PDB file of C-alpha atoms in Angstrom:
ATOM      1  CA  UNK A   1       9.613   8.125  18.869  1.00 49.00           C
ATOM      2  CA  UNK A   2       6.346   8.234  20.277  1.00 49.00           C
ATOM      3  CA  UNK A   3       3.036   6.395  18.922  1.00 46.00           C
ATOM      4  CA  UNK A   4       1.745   9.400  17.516  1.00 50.00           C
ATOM      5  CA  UNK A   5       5.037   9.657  15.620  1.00 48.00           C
ATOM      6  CA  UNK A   6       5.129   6.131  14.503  1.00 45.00           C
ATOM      7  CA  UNK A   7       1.222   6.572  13.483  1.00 60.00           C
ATOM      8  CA  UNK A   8       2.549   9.262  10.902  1.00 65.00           C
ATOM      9  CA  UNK A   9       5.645   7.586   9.626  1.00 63.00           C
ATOM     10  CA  UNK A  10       3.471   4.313   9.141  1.00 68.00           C
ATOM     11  CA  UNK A  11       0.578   6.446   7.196  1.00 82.00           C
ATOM     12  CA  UNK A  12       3.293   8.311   4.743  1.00 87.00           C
ATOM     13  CA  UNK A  13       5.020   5.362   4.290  1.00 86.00           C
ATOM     14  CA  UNK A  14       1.620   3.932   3.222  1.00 87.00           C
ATOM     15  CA  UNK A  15       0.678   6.375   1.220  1.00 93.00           C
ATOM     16  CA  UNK A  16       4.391   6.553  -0.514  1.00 94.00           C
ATOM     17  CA  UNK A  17       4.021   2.506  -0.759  1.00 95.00           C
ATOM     18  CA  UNK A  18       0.569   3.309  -3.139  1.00 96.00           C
ATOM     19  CA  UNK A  19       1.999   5.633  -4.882  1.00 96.00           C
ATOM     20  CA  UNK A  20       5.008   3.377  -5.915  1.00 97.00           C
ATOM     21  CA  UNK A  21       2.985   0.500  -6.604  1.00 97.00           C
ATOM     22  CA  UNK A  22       0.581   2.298  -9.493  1.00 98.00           C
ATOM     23  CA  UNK A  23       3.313   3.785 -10.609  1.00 98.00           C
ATOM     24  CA  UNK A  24       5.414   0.151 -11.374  1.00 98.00           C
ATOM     25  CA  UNK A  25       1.846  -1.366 -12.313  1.00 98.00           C
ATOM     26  CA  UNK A  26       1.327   2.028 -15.047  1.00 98.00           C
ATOM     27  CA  UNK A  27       5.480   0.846 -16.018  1.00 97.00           C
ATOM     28  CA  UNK A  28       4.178  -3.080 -16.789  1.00 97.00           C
ATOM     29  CA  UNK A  29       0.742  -2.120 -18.730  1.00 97.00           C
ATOM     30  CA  UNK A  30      -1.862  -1.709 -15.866  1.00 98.00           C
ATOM     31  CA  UNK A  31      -4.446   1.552 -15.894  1.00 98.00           C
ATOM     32  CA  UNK A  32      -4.728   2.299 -12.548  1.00 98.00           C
ATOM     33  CA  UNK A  33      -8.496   3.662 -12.421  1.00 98.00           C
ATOM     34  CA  UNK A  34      -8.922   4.709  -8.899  1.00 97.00           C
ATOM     35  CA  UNK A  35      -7.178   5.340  -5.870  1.00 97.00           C
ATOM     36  CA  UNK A  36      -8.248   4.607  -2.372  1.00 97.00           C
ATOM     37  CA  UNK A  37     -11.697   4.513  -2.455  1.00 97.00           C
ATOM     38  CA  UNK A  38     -13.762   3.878   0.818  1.00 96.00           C
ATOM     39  CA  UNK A  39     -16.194   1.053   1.043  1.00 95.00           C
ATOM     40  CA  UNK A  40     -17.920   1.138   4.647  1.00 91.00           C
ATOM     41  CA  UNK A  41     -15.123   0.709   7.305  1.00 91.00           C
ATOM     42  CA  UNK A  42     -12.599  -0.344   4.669  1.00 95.00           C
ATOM     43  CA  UNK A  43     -10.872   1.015   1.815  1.00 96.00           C
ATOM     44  CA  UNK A  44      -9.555  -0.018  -1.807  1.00 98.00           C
ATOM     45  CA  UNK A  45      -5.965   0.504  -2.280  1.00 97.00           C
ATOM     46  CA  UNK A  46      -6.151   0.610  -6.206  1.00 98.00           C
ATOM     47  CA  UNK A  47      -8.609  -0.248  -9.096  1.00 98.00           C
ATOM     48  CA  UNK A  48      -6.907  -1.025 -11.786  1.00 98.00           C
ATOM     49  CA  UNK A  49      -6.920  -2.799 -15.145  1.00 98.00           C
ATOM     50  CA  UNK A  50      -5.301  -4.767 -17.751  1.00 97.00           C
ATOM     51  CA  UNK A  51      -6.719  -6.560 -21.050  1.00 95.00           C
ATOM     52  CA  UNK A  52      -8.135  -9.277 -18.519  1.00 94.00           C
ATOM     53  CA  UNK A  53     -10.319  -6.711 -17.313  1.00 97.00           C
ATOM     54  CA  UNK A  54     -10.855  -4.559 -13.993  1.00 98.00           C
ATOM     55  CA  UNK A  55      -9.094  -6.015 -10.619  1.00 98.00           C
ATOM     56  CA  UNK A  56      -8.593  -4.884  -6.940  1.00 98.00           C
ATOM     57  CA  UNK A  57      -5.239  -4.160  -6.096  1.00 98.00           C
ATOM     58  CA  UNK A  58      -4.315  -4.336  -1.922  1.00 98.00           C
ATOM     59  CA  UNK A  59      -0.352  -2.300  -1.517  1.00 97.00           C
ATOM     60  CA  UNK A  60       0.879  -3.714   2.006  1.00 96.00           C
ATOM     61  CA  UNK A  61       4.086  -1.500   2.111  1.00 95.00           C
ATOM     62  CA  UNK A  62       7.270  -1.841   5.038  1.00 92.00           C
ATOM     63  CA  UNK A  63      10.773  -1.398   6.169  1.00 88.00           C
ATOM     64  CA  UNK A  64      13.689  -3.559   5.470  1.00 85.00           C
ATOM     65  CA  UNK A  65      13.454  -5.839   8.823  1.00 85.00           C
ATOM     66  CA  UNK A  66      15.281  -9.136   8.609  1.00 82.00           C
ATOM     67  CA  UNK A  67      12.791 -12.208   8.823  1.00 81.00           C
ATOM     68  CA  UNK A  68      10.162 -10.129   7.863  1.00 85.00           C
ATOM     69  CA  UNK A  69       8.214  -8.805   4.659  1.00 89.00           C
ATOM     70  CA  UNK A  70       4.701  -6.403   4.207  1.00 91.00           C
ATOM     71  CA  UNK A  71       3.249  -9.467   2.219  1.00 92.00           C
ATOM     72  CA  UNK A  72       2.867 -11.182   5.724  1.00 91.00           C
ATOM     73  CA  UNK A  73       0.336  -8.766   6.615  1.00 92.00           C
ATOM     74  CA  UNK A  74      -1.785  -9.478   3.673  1.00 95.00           C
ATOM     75  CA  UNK A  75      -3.466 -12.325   6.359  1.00 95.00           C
ATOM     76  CA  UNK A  76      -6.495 -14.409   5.780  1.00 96.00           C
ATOM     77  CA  UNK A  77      -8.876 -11.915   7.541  1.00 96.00           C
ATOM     78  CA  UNK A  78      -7.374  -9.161   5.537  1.00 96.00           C
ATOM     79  CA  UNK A  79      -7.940 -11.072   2.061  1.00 96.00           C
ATOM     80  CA  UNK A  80     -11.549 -11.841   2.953  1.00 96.00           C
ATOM     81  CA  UNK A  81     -12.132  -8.199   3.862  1.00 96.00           C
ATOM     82  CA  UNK A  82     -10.618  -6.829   0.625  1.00 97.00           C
ATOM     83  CA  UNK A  83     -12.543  -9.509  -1.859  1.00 97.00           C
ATOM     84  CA  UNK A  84     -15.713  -8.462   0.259  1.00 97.00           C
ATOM     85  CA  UNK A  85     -14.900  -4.797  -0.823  1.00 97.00           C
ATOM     86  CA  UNK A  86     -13.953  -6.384  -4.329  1.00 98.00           C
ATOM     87  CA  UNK A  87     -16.690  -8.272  -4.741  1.00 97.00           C
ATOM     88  CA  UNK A  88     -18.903  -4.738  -3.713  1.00 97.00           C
ATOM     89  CA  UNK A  89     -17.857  -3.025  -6.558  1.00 97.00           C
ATOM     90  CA  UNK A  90     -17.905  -5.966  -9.076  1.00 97.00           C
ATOM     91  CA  UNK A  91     -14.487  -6.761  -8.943  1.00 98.00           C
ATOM     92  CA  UNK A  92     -13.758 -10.728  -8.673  1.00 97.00           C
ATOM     93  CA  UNK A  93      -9.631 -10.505  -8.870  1.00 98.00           C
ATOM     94  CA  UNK A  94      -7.404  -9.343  -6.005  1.00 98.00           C
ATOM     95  CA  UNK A  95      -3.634  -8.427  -6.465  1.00 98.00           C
ATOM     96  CA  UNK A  96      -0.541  -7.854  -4.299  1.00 98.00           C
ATOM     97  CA  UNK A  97       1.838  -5.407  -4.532  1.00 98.00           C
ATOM     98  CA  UNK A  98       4.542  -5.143  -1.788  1.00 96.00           C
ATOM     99  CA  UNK A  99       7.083  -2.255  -1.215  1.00 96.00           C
ATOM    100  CA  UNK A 100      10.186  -2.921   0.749  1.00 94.00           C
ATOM    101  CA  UNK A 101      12.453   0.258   1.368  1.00 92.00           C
ATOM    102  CA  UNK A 102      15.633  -0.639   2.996  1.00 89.00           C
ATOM    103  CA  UNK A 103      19.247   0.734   2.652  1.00 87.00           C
ATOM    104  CA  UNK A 104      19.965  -0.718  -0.642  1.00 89.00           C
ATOM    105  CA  UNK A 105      16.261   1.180  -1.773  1.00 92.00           C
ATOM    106  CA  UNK A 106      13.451   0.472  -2.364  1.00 95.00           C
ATOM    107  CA  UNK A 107      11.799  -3.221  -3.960  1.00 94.00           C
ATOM    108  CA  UNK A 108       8.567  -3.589  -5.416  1.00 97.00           C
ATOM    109  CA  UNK A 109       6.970  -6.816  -6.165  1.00 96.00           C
ATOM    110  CA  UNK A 110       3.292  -7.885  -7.915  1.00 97.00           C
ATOM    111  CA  UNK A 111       2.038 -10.880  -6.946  1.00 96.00           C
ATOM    112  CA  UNK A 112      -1.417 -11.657  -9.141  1.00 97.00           C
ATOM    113  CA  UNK A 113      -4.748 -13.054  -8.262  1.00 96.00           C
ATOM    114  CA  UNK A 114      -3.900 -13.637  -4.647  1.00 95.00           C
ATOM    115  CA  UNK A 115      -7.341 -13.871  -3.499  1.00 89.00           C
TER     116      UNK A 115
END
């Protein structure tokens, strides 16, 4: 497979990921407001909201690979990047939401205020 072809996998998979994860938020209660909105260089996965008002939501979506999970690249520099963008459009709360497709299909976990 060649980068190009890695770049597109990675990108759908992305985009399948965010789809997914407003979905399963919709399923548990949560409007999801907006989708991928671009603030300068970065962009907001999700606006959404619940009855504790309006909150950021970053999908980090991956593969099945043993000893490792998408919610490891949800890094410091990342979290500080997405409550800048947060914080930009008046948002203080920052959510998780991790996709795992494997061969068993796919997982989806929330994991609240994690920045």
């Amino acid at each position: 497979m060649s980068d190009s072809d890695f770049s597109t996998h990675g990108r759908r998979l992305g985009a399948f990921g965010e789809r997914l994860a407003a979905s399963f938020l919709e399923r548990n209660g949560v409007r999801v407001l907006e989708r991928n909105i671009r603030i300068g260089r970065g962009e907001v996965d999700l606006v959404a909201a619940d009855r504790s008002g309006r909150f950021v939501v970053e999908v980090k979506s991956g593969t099945e690979v043993p000893g490792e999970h998408p919610r490891w690249n949800f890094t410091d520099r990342k979290a500080r990047q997405v409550v800048r963008m947060a914080r930009s459009l008046g948002i203080r709360r920052v959510d998780l939401v991790t996709v795992v497709v494997g061969d068993d299909g796919v997982g989806v976990e929330w994991h609240p205020r994690v920045a």
